[in-house]
Structures are given as structure tokens and as C-alpha cells.
Tab-separated table of C-alpha atoms in Angstrom:
chain	number	residue	atom	x	y	z
A	279	MET	CA	0.000	0.000	0.000
A	280	MET	CA	2.964	2.306	0.447
A	281	LEU	CA	4.212	4.777	-2.136
A	282	GLY	CA	7.827	5.328	-2.982
A	283	GLY	CA	9.704	7.825	-0.834
A	284	GLY	CA	9.391	10.652	-3.360
A	285	GLY	CA	5.621	10.153	-3.624
A	286	ARG	CA	5.170	10.212	0.141
A	287	ILE	CA	7.213	13.392	0.383
A	288	ALA	CA	5.204	15.157	-2.335
A	289	LEU	CA	1.938	14.081	-0.712
A	290	SER	CA	3.046	15.236	2.728
A	291	THR	CA	4.360	18.548	1.405
A	292	LYS	CA	0.988	19.288	-0.156
A	293	ALA	CA	-0.778	18.415	3.105
A	294	ARG	CA	1.538	20.712	5.064
A	295	VAL	CA	0.952	23.576	2.640
A	296	ARG	CA	-2.811	23.109	2.907
A	297	ARG	CA	-2.594	23.007	6.681
A	298	SER	CA	-0.739	26.331	6.694
A	299	GLU	CA	-3.690	27.875	4.833
A	300	LEU	CA	-6.244	27.044	7.522
A	301	LEU	CA	-7.925	30.129	8.929
A	302	SER	CA	-6.367	31.796	11.965
A	303	SER	CA	-7.897	33.037	15.202
A	304	LYS	CA	-7.763	36.541	13.740
A	305	ASP	CA	-9.768	35.370	10.718
A	306	PHE	CA	-12.448	33.873	12.961
A	307	ARG	CA	-12.658	37.002	15.092
A	308	THR	CA	-13.221	39.006	11.926
A	309	LEU	CA	-15.950	36.622	10.782
A	310	LEU	CA	-17.709	36.761	14.144
A	311	GLU	CA	-17.780	40.558	13.926
A	312	GLN	CA	-19.703	40.543	10.639
A	313	PRO	CA	-23.261	41.920	10.722
A	314	SER	CA	-24.868	39.401	8.340
A	315	VAL	CA	-24.464	36.056	6.603
A	316	SER	CA	-23.729	37.792	3.306
A	317	ALA	CA	-20.952	39.787	5.001
A	318	VAL	CA	-19.461	36.534	6.285
A	319	ALA	CA	-19.573	35.166	2.735
A	320	VAL	CA	-17.825	38.230	1.330
A	321	SER	CA	-15.093	37.918	3.973
A	322	LEU	CA	-14.605	34.240	3.163
A	323	ASP	CA	-14.415	35.021	-0.537
A	324	ALA	CA	-11.152	36.860	0.155
A	325	THR	CA	-9.627	33.666	1.624
A	326	HIS	CA	-8.842	30.291	0.081
A	327	TYR	CA	-12.592	29.618	0.194
A	328	GLY	CA	-13.033	31.949	-2.774
A	329	LYS	CA	-12.863	29.027	-5.214
A	330	THR	CA	-15.486	27.139	-3.214
A	331	LEU	CA	-17.855	30.116	-3.455
A	332	GLU	CA	-17.398	30.692	-7.192
A	333	GLY	CA	-20.633	31.349	-9.071
A	334	LEU	CA	-22.645	32.385	-6.015
A	335	SER	CA	-24.301	35.756	-5.482
A	336	LEU	CA	-22.724	36.590	-2.148
A	337	ASP	CA	-24.699	39.774	-1.489
A	338	ASP	CA	-27.939	37.864	-0.980
A	339	ILE	CA	-26.729	34.343	-0.275
A	340	ARG	CA	-28.868	32.188	2.005
A	341	ARG	CA	-27.381	30.623	5.105
A	342	THR	CA	-28.151	27.073	3.945
A	343	GLU	CA	-26.495	27.638	0.550
A	344	LEU	CA	-23.351	29.069	2.143
A	345	GLU	CA	-23.107	26.205	4.626
A	346	PHE	CA	-23.642	23.650	1.864
A	347	ARG	CA	-20.885	25.104	-0.299
A	348	LEU	CA	-18.458	25.230	2.601
A	349	GLY	CA	-19.255	21.581	3.316
A	350	THR	CA	-18.190	20.645	-0.216
A	351	SER	CA	-14.723	22.108	0.358
A	352	VAL	CA	-13.572	19.065	2.348
A	353	LEU	CA	-14.369	16.712	-0.521
A	354	ARG	CA	-12.778	19.148	-2.981
A	355	GLU	CA	-9.566	19.137	-0.951
A	356	ALA	CA	-9.579	15.344	-0.617
A	357	LEU	CA	-9.957	14.771	-4.350
A	358	ALA	CA	-7.116	17.223	-5.049
A	359	PHE	CA	-4.700	14.750	-3.426
A	360	ARG	CA	-5.511	11.912	-5.829
A	361	SER	CA	-2.986	12.888	-8.495
A	362	TYR	CA	-0.207	12.555	-5.907
A	363	MET	CA	-1.205	9.004	-4.989
A	364	GLY	CA	-0.413	5.561	-6.262
A	365	ALA	CA	-3.021	2.800	-6.444
A	366	GLY	CA	-2.649	1.703	-2.813
A	367	TYR	CA	-2.993	5.217	-1.463
A	368	ARG	CA	-5.994	5.865	-3.693
A	369	ARG	CA	-7.726	2.818	-2.253
A	370	LEU	CA	-7.134	4.217	1.217
A	371	LEU	CA	-8.509	7.594	0.132
A	372	ASP	CA	-11.593	5.897	-1.344
A	373	LEU	CA	-12.128	4.111	1.948
A	374	TRP	CA	-11.721	7.372	3.898
A	375	LEU	CA	-14.298	9.029	1.626
A	376	GLN	CA	-16.866	6.273	2.106
A	377	VAL	CA	-18.223	8.480	4.862
A	378	TYR	CA	-19.923	10.459	2.063
A	379	ASP	CA	-21.579	7.275	0.761
A	380	ILE	CA	-22.796	6.476	4.257
A	381	GLU	CA	-24.165	9.948	4.997
A	382	PHE	CA	-25.851	9.962	1.590
A	383	PHE	CA	-27.536	6.626	2.345
A	384	LYS	CA	-28.650	7.631	5.856
A	385	ASP	CA	-30.014	10.992	4.756
A	386	HIS	CA	-31.803	9.565	1.736
A	387	PHE	CA	-33.345	6.776	3.833
A	388	ARG	CA	-34.702	9.281	6.360
A	389	ARG	CA	-36.065	11.536	3.664
A	390	ARG	CA	-37.665	8.733	1.699
A	391	PHE	CA	-39.496	7.200	4.654
A	392	GLY	CA	-39.746	10.158	7.007
A	393	ALA	CA	-41.991	13.210	7.065
A	394	ASP	CA	-40.203	14.730	4.062
A	395	PRO	CA	-40.385	12.299	1.128
A	396	THR	CA	-38.197	14.428	-1.176
A	397	ALA	CA	-34.854	13.128	-2.388
A	398	ALA	CA	-31.628	14.084	-0.651
A	399	GLN	CA	-31.201	17.316	-2.581
A	400	GLU	CA	-27.998	18.461	-0.892
A	401	GLU	CA	-26.258	15.171	-1.619
A	402	GLU	CA	-27.511	15.358	-5.215
A	403	ARG	CA	-25.939	18.786	-5.546
A	404	MET	CA	-22.769	17.554	-3.862
A	405	PHE	CA	-22.280	14.860	-6.474
A	406	GLY	CA	-23.276	17.305	-9.216
A	407	LEU	CA	-20.403	19.596	-8.222
A	408	PHE	CA	-17.965	16.666	-8.339
A	409	PRO	CA	-18.859	14.536	-11.373
A	410	ASP	CA	-15.552	12.644	-11.103
A	411	PHE	CA	-16.344	11.439	-7.584
A	412	ARG	CA	-17.614	7.871	-7.705
A	413	PRO	CA	-19.116	6.296	-4.565
A	414	THR	CA	-17.412	2.980	-3.842
A	415	LEU	CA	-19.709	1.582	-1.156
A	416	LEU	CA	-23.040	1.885	-2.944
A	417	ASP	CA	-24.684	2.193	-6.340
A	418	ARG	CA	-26.005	5.746	-6.124
A	419	ASN	CA	-28.405	5.431	-9.074
A	420	ALA	CA	-29.904	2.246	-7.631
A	421	LEU	CA	-30.341	3.973	-4.277
A	422	LEU	CA	-32.113	6.955	-5.815
A	423	ALA	CA	-34.442	4.681	-7.782
A	424	ALA	CA	-35.295	2.507	-4.765
A	425	GLN	CA	-38.865	2.715	-3.431
A	426	THR	CA	-38.620	0.218	-0.557
A	427	PRO	CA	-36.136	-0.326	2.288
A	428	GLY	CA	-35.078	-3.636	0.775
A	429	ALA	CA	-34.337	-2.015	-2.576
A	430	MET	CA	-32.261	0.620	-0.810
A	431	LEU	CA	-30.234	-2.067	0.919
A	432	ALA	CA	-29.702	-3.777	-2.432
A	433	SER	CA	-27.778	-0.677	-3.560
A	434	ILE	CA	-25.035	-1.519	-1.006
A	435	ARG	CA	-22.181	-3.284	-2.796
A	436	ASP	CA	-20.679	-5.032	0.250
A	437	GLU	CA	-22.552	-8.301	0.823
A	438	ARG	CA	-21.695	-8.614	4.541
A	439	LEU	CA	-22.772	-5.049	5.249
A	440	ARG	CA	-25.962	-5.582	3.274
A	441	ALA	CA	-26.774	-8.668	5.368
A	442	ALA	CA	-26.080	-6.808	8.626
A	443	LEU	CA	-28.355	-3.949	7.573
A	444	LYS	CA	-31.101	-6.370	6.585
A	445	GLU	CA	-31.171	-7.751	10.131
A	446	THR	CA	-32.218	-4.316	11.427
A	447	LEU	CA	-35.273	-4.101	9.144
A	448	PRO	CA	-38.518	-5.358	10.702
A	449	VAL	CA	-41.110	-7.178	8.611
A	450	LYS	CA	-44.881	-7.343	8.879
A	451	ASP	CA	-46.705	-10.421	10.136
A	452	ASP	CA	-47.272	-11.526	6.552
A	453	GLY	CA	-43.542	-11.314	5.812
A	454	THR	CA	-43.713	-8.177	3.675
A	455	GLU	CA	-41.500	-5.130	4.205
A	456	VAL	CA	-42.522	-2.225	6.391
A	457	SER	CA	-42.562	1.262	4.910
A	458	GLY	CA	-43.260	4.860	5.831
A	459	GLU	CA	-42.829	5.825	9.469
A	460	ASP	CA	-42.318	2.193	10.520
A	461	ALA	CA	-39.245	2.049	8.298
A	462	CYS	CA	-38.043	5.460	9.452
A	463	ARG	CA	-38.012	4.242	13.064
A	464	VAL	CA	-35.144	1.880	12.267
A	465	SER	CA	-33.025	4.615	10.644
A	466	PHE	CA	-31.023	5.011	13.873
A	467	ALA	CA	-30.122	1.309	13.954
A	468	LEU	CA	-29.246	1.390	10.259
A	469	GLY	CA	-27.040	4.418	10.805
A	470	MET	CA	-25.197	2.795	13.703
A	471	THR	CA	-24.521	-0.328	11.620
A	472	LEU	CA	-23.150	1.795	8.778
A	473	ASP	CA	-20.949	3.837	11.111
A	474	ARG	CA	-19.531	0.707	12.745
A	475	TYR	CA	-18.758	-0.758	9.328
A	476	TYR	CA	-16.959	2.413	8.271
A	477	LEU	CA	-14.775	2.689	11.366
A	478	ASP	CA	-13.956	-1.030	11.482
A	479	SER	CA	-13.033	-1.079	7.774
A	480	LEU	CA	-10.898	2.050	8.011
A	481	TYR	CA	-9.027	0.869	11.100
A	482	LYS	CA	-8.398	-2.559	9.576
A	483	ALA	CA	-6.996	-0.913	6.444
A	484	VAL	CA	-4.567	1.382	8.283
A	485	LEU	CA	-3.308	-1.500	10.439
A	486	ALA	CA	-2.121	-3.131	7.218
A	487	VAL	CA	0.191	-0.181	6.448
A	488	GLY	CA	3.704	-0.885	7.643
A	489	GLY	CA	6.464	1.105	9.307
A	490	MET	CA	6.258	4.483	10.997
A	491	GLU	CA	3.551	5.544	8.570
A	492	GLY	CA	1.358	2.643	9.656
A	493	ARG	CA	1.880	3.353	13.357
A	494	LEU	CA	0.944	6.998	12.917
A	495	LEU	CA	-2.122	6.125	10.848
A	496	ALA	CA	-3.186	3.590	13.468
A	497	ARG	CA	-2.972	6.292	16.134
A	498	LEU	CA	-4.876	8.839	14.036
A	499	VAL	CA	-7.752	6.458	13.309
A	500	GLY	CA	-7.484	4.498	16.565
A	501	VAL	CA	-8.017	7.504	18.823
A	502	ARG	CA	-11.069	8.375	16.773
A	503	LEU	CA	-12.308	4.801	17.224
A	504	ASP	CA	-11.810	4.965	20.988
A	505	LEU	CA	-13.615	8.281	21.315
A	506	VAL	CA	-16.553	7.200	19.166
A	507	ASN	CA	-17.056	4.028	21.223
A	508	LEU	CA	-16.982	5.961	24.494
A	509	TYR	CA	-19.266	8.652	23.116
A	510	TRP	CA	-21.814	6.125	21.858
A	511	ILE	CA	-21.957	4.494	25.292
A	512	TYR	CA	-22.216	7.911	26.929
A	513	ARG	CA	-25.174	8.882	24.734
A	514	CYS	CA	-26.888	5.534	25.223
A	515	ARG	CA	-26.658	5.901	28.996
A	516	ARG	CA	-27.402	9.626	29.252
A	517	PHE	CA	-30.137	10.157	26.677
A	518	PHE	CA	-31.668	6.804	25.754
A	519	GLY	CA	-31.705	5.008	29.096
A	520	LEU	CA	-30.256	1.816	27.600
A	521	SER	CA	-28.938	-0.957	29.793
A	522	PRO	CA	-25.171	-1.595	29.945
A	523	GLU	CA	-25.629	-4.622	27.679
A	524	GLN	CA	-27.598	-2.610	25.127
A	525	ALA	CA	-25.038	0.214	25.187
A	526	LEU	CA	-22.171	-2.223	24.616
A	527	ALA	CA	-23.967	-3.648	21.590
A	528	THR	CA	-23.466	-0.313	19.794
A	529	VAL	CA	-19.645	-0.289	19.805
A	530	THR	CA	-17.321	-1.317	16.997
A	531	ARG	CA	-15.587	-4.681	16.771
A	532	SER	CA	-12.170	-3.020	16.534
A	533	ARG	CA	-10.281	-1.800	19.592
A	534	CYS	CA	-7.378	0.588	20.021
A	535	ARG	CA	-6.431	1.692	23.550
A	536	VAL	CA	-9.917	1.332	25.002
A	537	ASP	CA	-10.425	-2.413	25.273
A	538	PHE	CA	-13.688	-4.242	25.886
A	539	ASP	CA	-13.071	-4.450	29.629
A	540	LEU	CA	-12.827	-0.664	29.909
A	541	LEU	CA	-15.884	-0.204	27.702
A	542	SER	CA	-17.784	-2.652	29.910
A	543	ARG	CA	-16.847	-0.764	33.069
A	544	ALA	CA	-17.900	2.522	31.474
A	545	ALA	CA	-21.238	1.074	30.373
A	546	SER	CA	-21.880	-0.314	33.851
A	547	SER	CA	-20.967	2.892	35.687
A	548	GLU	CA	-23.018	5.986	36.350
A	549	LEU	CA	-21.763	8.988	34.389
A	550	PRO	CA	-20.424	10.875	37.461
A	551	ALA	CA	-18.101	7.887	38.046
A	552	TRP	CA	-16.583	8.012	34.553
A	553	ASP	CA	-13.658	10.115	35.738
A	554	ASP	CA	-12.560	7.223	37.932
A	555	VAL	CA	-13.219	4.664	35.183
A	556	LEU	CA	-11.120	6.586	32.643
A	557	GLU	CA	-8.389	7.604	35.072
A	558	GLY	CA	-4.979	6.715	33.687
A	559	THR	CA	-6.185	6.743	30.075
A	560	PRO	CA	-5.647	9.546	27.530
A	561	TYR	CA	-9.387	10.268	27.726
A	562	ALA	CA	-9.735	11.142	31.414
A	563	GLY	CA	-11.766	14.293	31.985
A	564	ILE	CA	-13.491	14.441	28.612
A	565	PHE	CA	-16.909	13.660	30.094
A	566	ARG	CA	-16.394	15.686	33.271
A	567	SER	CA	-18.852	18.460	34.159
A	568	ASP	CA	-17.616	22.003	33.650
A	569	GLU	CA	-17.669	23.335	37.201
A	570	GLU	CA	-16.751	26.836	36.016
A	571	ASP	CA	-19.950	27.065	33.985
A	572	PRO	CA	-22.904	25.587	35.925
A	573	SER	CA	-25.306	26.500	33.105
A	574	ILE	CA	-23.835	23.647	31.085
A	575	GLU	CA	-25.245	21.093	33.518
A	576	GLU	CA	-28.582	22.933	33.610
A	577	ASP	CA	-28.959	22.893	29.833
A	578	PRO	CA	-28.484	19.410	28.257
A	579	SER	CA	-27.746	20.923	24.829
A	580	LEU	CA	-24.875	22.968	26.272
A	581	ARG	CA	-23.582	19.896	28.085
A	582	GLU	CA	-23.647	17.951	24.843
A	583	ALA	CA	-21.823	20.734	22.980
A	584	GLU	CA	-19.129	20.804	25.667
A	585	VAL	CA	-18.537	17.049	25.452
A	586	GLU	CA	-18.384	17.113	21.649
A	587	LEU	CA	-15.974	20.036	21.795
A	588	ARG	CA	-13.594	18.118	24.060
A	589	LEU	CA	-13.756	15.043	21.818
A	590	CYS	CA	-12.968	17.112	18.722
A	591	ARG	CA	-10.095	18.915	20.411
A	592	VAL	CA	-8.499	15.607	21.368
A	593	LEU	CA	-8.643	14.601	17.696
A	594	CYS	CA	-7.176	17.967	16.688
A	595	ARG	CA	-4.217	17.462	18.990
A	596	VAL	CA	-3.631	13.990	17.568
A	597	ALA	CA	-3.791	15.444	14.037
A	598	GLY	CA	-1.164	17.970	15.092
A	599	GLU	CA	1.042	15.093	16.269
A	600	MET	CA	1.013	13.660	12.744
A	601	PHE	CA	2.638	16.774	11.329
A	602	ARG	CA	5.049	17.216	14.239
A	603	SER	CA	6.316	13.662	13.729
A	604	GLY	CA	8.171	14.853	10.636
A	605	ALA	CA	7.492	11.512	8.915
A	606	PRO	CA	6.107	11.680	5.355
A	607	GLY	CA	3.075	9.602	4.441
A	608	TRP	CA	-0.686	9.267	4.188
A	609	HIS	CA	-1.173	10.152	7.856
A	610	ASN	CA	-0.493	13.786	6.956
A	611	VAL	CA	-3.350	13.728	4.442
A	612	GLY	CA	-5.725	12.149	6.955
A	613	ALA	CA	-4.688	14.657	9.624
A	614	TYR	CA	-5.216	17.587	7.281
A	615	LEU	CA	-8.640	16.370	6.126
A	616	MET	CA	-9.649	15.959	9.763
A	617	LEU	CA	-8.561	19.520	10.581
A	618	LYS	CA	-10.264	20.848	7.467
A	619	GLY	CA	-13.516	19.185	8.491
A	620	PHE	CA	-13.308	20.814	11.912
A	621	GLU	CA	-12.624	24.200	10.327
A	622	VAL	CA	-15.801	23.875	8.268
A	623	ARG	CA	-17.733	22.954	11.425
A	624	ASP	CA	-16.354	26.072	13.087
A	625	LEU	CA	-17.385	28.193	10.110
A	626	ILE	CA	-20.922	26.847	10.261
A	627	THR	CA	-20.990	27.630	13.991
A	628	VAL	CA	-19.977	31.218	13.184
A	629	ILE	CA	-22.584	31.539	10.432
A	630	GLU	CA	-25.315	30.296	12.777
A	631	ALA	CA	-24.164	32.787	15.427
A	632	VAL	CA	-24.295	35.693	12.986
A	633	ARG	CA	-27.616	34.658	11.474
A	634	TYR	CA	-29.409	34.203	14.802
A	635	ASP	CA	-27.474	36.824	16.772
A	636	TYR	CA	-26.086	34.453	19.376
A	637	ASP	CA	-23.692	35.584	22.073
A	638	ARG	CA	-20.487	35.970	20.025
A	639	ARG	CA	-18.221	35.614	23.051
A	640	ARG	CA	-19.753	32.282	24.015
A	641	VAL	CA	-19.637	31.090	20.409
A	642	GLY	CA	-15.947	31.993	20.238
A	643	ARG	CA	-15.388	29.693	23.191
A	644	LEU	CA	-17.049	26.792	21.353
A	645	LEU	CA	-14.833	26.813	18.269
A	646	ILE	CA	-12.791	23.653	17.810
A	647	LEU	CA	-9.634	24.882	16.093
A	648	ASN	CA	-9.516	28.414	17.478
A	649	ASP	CA	-10.701	28.890	21.036
A	650	LEU	CA	-11.207	32.665	20.997
A	651	ALA	CA	-11.604	32.697	24.768
A	652	GLY	CA	-7.928	31.811	25.010
A	653	GLY	CA	-8.382	28.230	26.161
A	654	GLU	CA	-6.798	25.031	25.018
A	655	GLY	CA	-7.337	25.514	21.297
A	656	GLY	CA	-7.264	22.945	18.608
A	657	GLY	CA	-3.744	21.786	17.848
A	658	ARG	CA	-3.112	23.183	14.405
């Protein structure tokens, strides 16, 4: 799977250059000071996002259109690396980008069988902007033509994944498929199965990469795997009232530093005891209450935002480690794409704050890459 030394160096150099172009704290302060969404768009047009915003009327742009276009920039950046890659690296990139296939499937399933029966218009536009991008996990045309849950599952190319998804679909007493709201109710289970497949497949692939490059890739993806497993258990216990056994059933098959014993102890413990459970691991304190801001415990949405912020900042620091290692390889591409995705999330947070006139100071504190309150920051 490894490229020659020159190819790895060229790939890593490009990733480092792209990383240096990420927006600064000063840029985000400027964006937060803008009076309107259109003013934010005009400011972004003067940055490297100008190409992403080409063809749009920025003076009267809608929030949803601006956020959609910014979201496409991550895929644009990912595809720009392809010409620097050999066949093995391209397969790894395709696997990394399967997250777009999965989100497309989940969103289309919810829209088809939920309250809004329209097609997944944003994903349609996404693929329209990138005609050279070919989904590898599913047959997109077959998915769009599907009228039943079973037909949607048939669009999945991986036979084992298709079988696992089929197990989550209930059937009527006469053996026929459910549809409508009954089908929509299983969208959560379908989504969890897809997410587990993605993370397990990606981690398995990076473990097959040898040398220093493989070890760094395993850390980059493995920390993400650990955090997702802990976060899924946390959500199951906090919001859904699931039993420890039910919460454990949601985790991936793969393990990095957080083994099944630790996951079991977390699932069996009350959330206030998680600090003790995770003590001595790299993830201690992530789920701790913010004693300096009691309103976070009073408002579940703020509590959730705080936990997600800590998870993302851990990943940002690990991405920073990839570049500081000095080793050339695919891990630099993965680290950059991770940071780029967080930057887009921060931009959407800013746009929402400007559009709905949220407290700009508090919003600045909730940015992943640039903590404008002067806190721990993101690890660029």
C-alpha cells in the first residue's frame, strides 16, 4: 500500500501547505464581527474559500447555501490529493471518503421514509459539483431509484454489510416489508450499523500499512475509534436510558487503547463515576462536568456541545502530532482532512451565530480549532 519515498514526500508537502492555509484566530474574530451572513460570505471570498464560493451571489446568499458550499470544500480538498497518490494510497482515500456514501444513504433513507419524502437534494448537488467522484460503497443510481427499504439495501455493494443492515429491518406479520414511518423508526439502527462498518473497515486498512507511517495512521484512526465508542456508550446511557448490555452492543468490533473491559466498566458505571473509570487513560476528563460554567449542567444541549468540543479537540491534537512527527506519508493527508472538516464545522458555527445573533463571546469559546476565549485551542 505504500508509495515510494518521493511520492510520500510530495503528498506530505501538499498536506503541510494546505494546513498552513487554515484560517487563523484573527480570521475567525473578523468573521464573528460581521453583521450578516452575506458579510461573512464576502469575507470568506477573500480567503482560500473563494474558489469554493465561485458562481454564487454573495450579497444575498442564504445561510443554507453558504453552509452547503463550505461543506463541499472538504471533498474538494480530498480529491485534489488523488494525483499525488499511487493505487494503494488511492484505495485508502476511497475508503476514507466512504463516509460520504454512508451519509448519503442515511439521509436519503430518512427523507424517503420520514416526514419529508423528497430526495436528498444536498447530496444530489454535492455529487453534481464533483462529477468525477464515484461512490465505492453503494450504487447511487440504484439507491435513488429505490422505493422500498429492501431495494435501498440492495444498492449496497458489500454483501456482509448488506446482510447486517437487513437484520435491522422489521417485517410485517405476513412477511412483507414495512414502509413509511415504521421504516423510518429503524433509521437510527441502520445508521449505527453503517458507522460501525466504516470505522472497522478504516481501522483494519490502516493496520495493514507498515512502518512508521502505519503506526501513525493507526494512532490517528485508533483515537477516533476509541472516542466514538466511548461517546456512543455515553449517549446511550445519558439520553436513551439503555442498559449496559444494550449500550455495549453499539460499539465497533475493533479496539485501540480502550479495550472491551474498559468499555464494559464505562457502560456499567453511572456517568459521574466516569472520571474514575477513565483515570490513567488519555481520555480522562473528557466527560467531566464544567464546574466553572454551571449553566452547562442545567442545559443538556450545552452539556452535549461541551462534550463534543472536548472530543474534537483531542482529535485535533492527535492530528497535530502527525505533522510534528516529521514523517512523510498518508497520515499527513488524513490529519489535514480531519482539521479541514473541523474548520468547516467552526465556520458553520460562526454563520449560525451571525444569522441568529447568538452571544459571540460564548460562540468563540465553542470553536474547535480556534478557542477565541484563550483556552486550550485545537492543535493546528
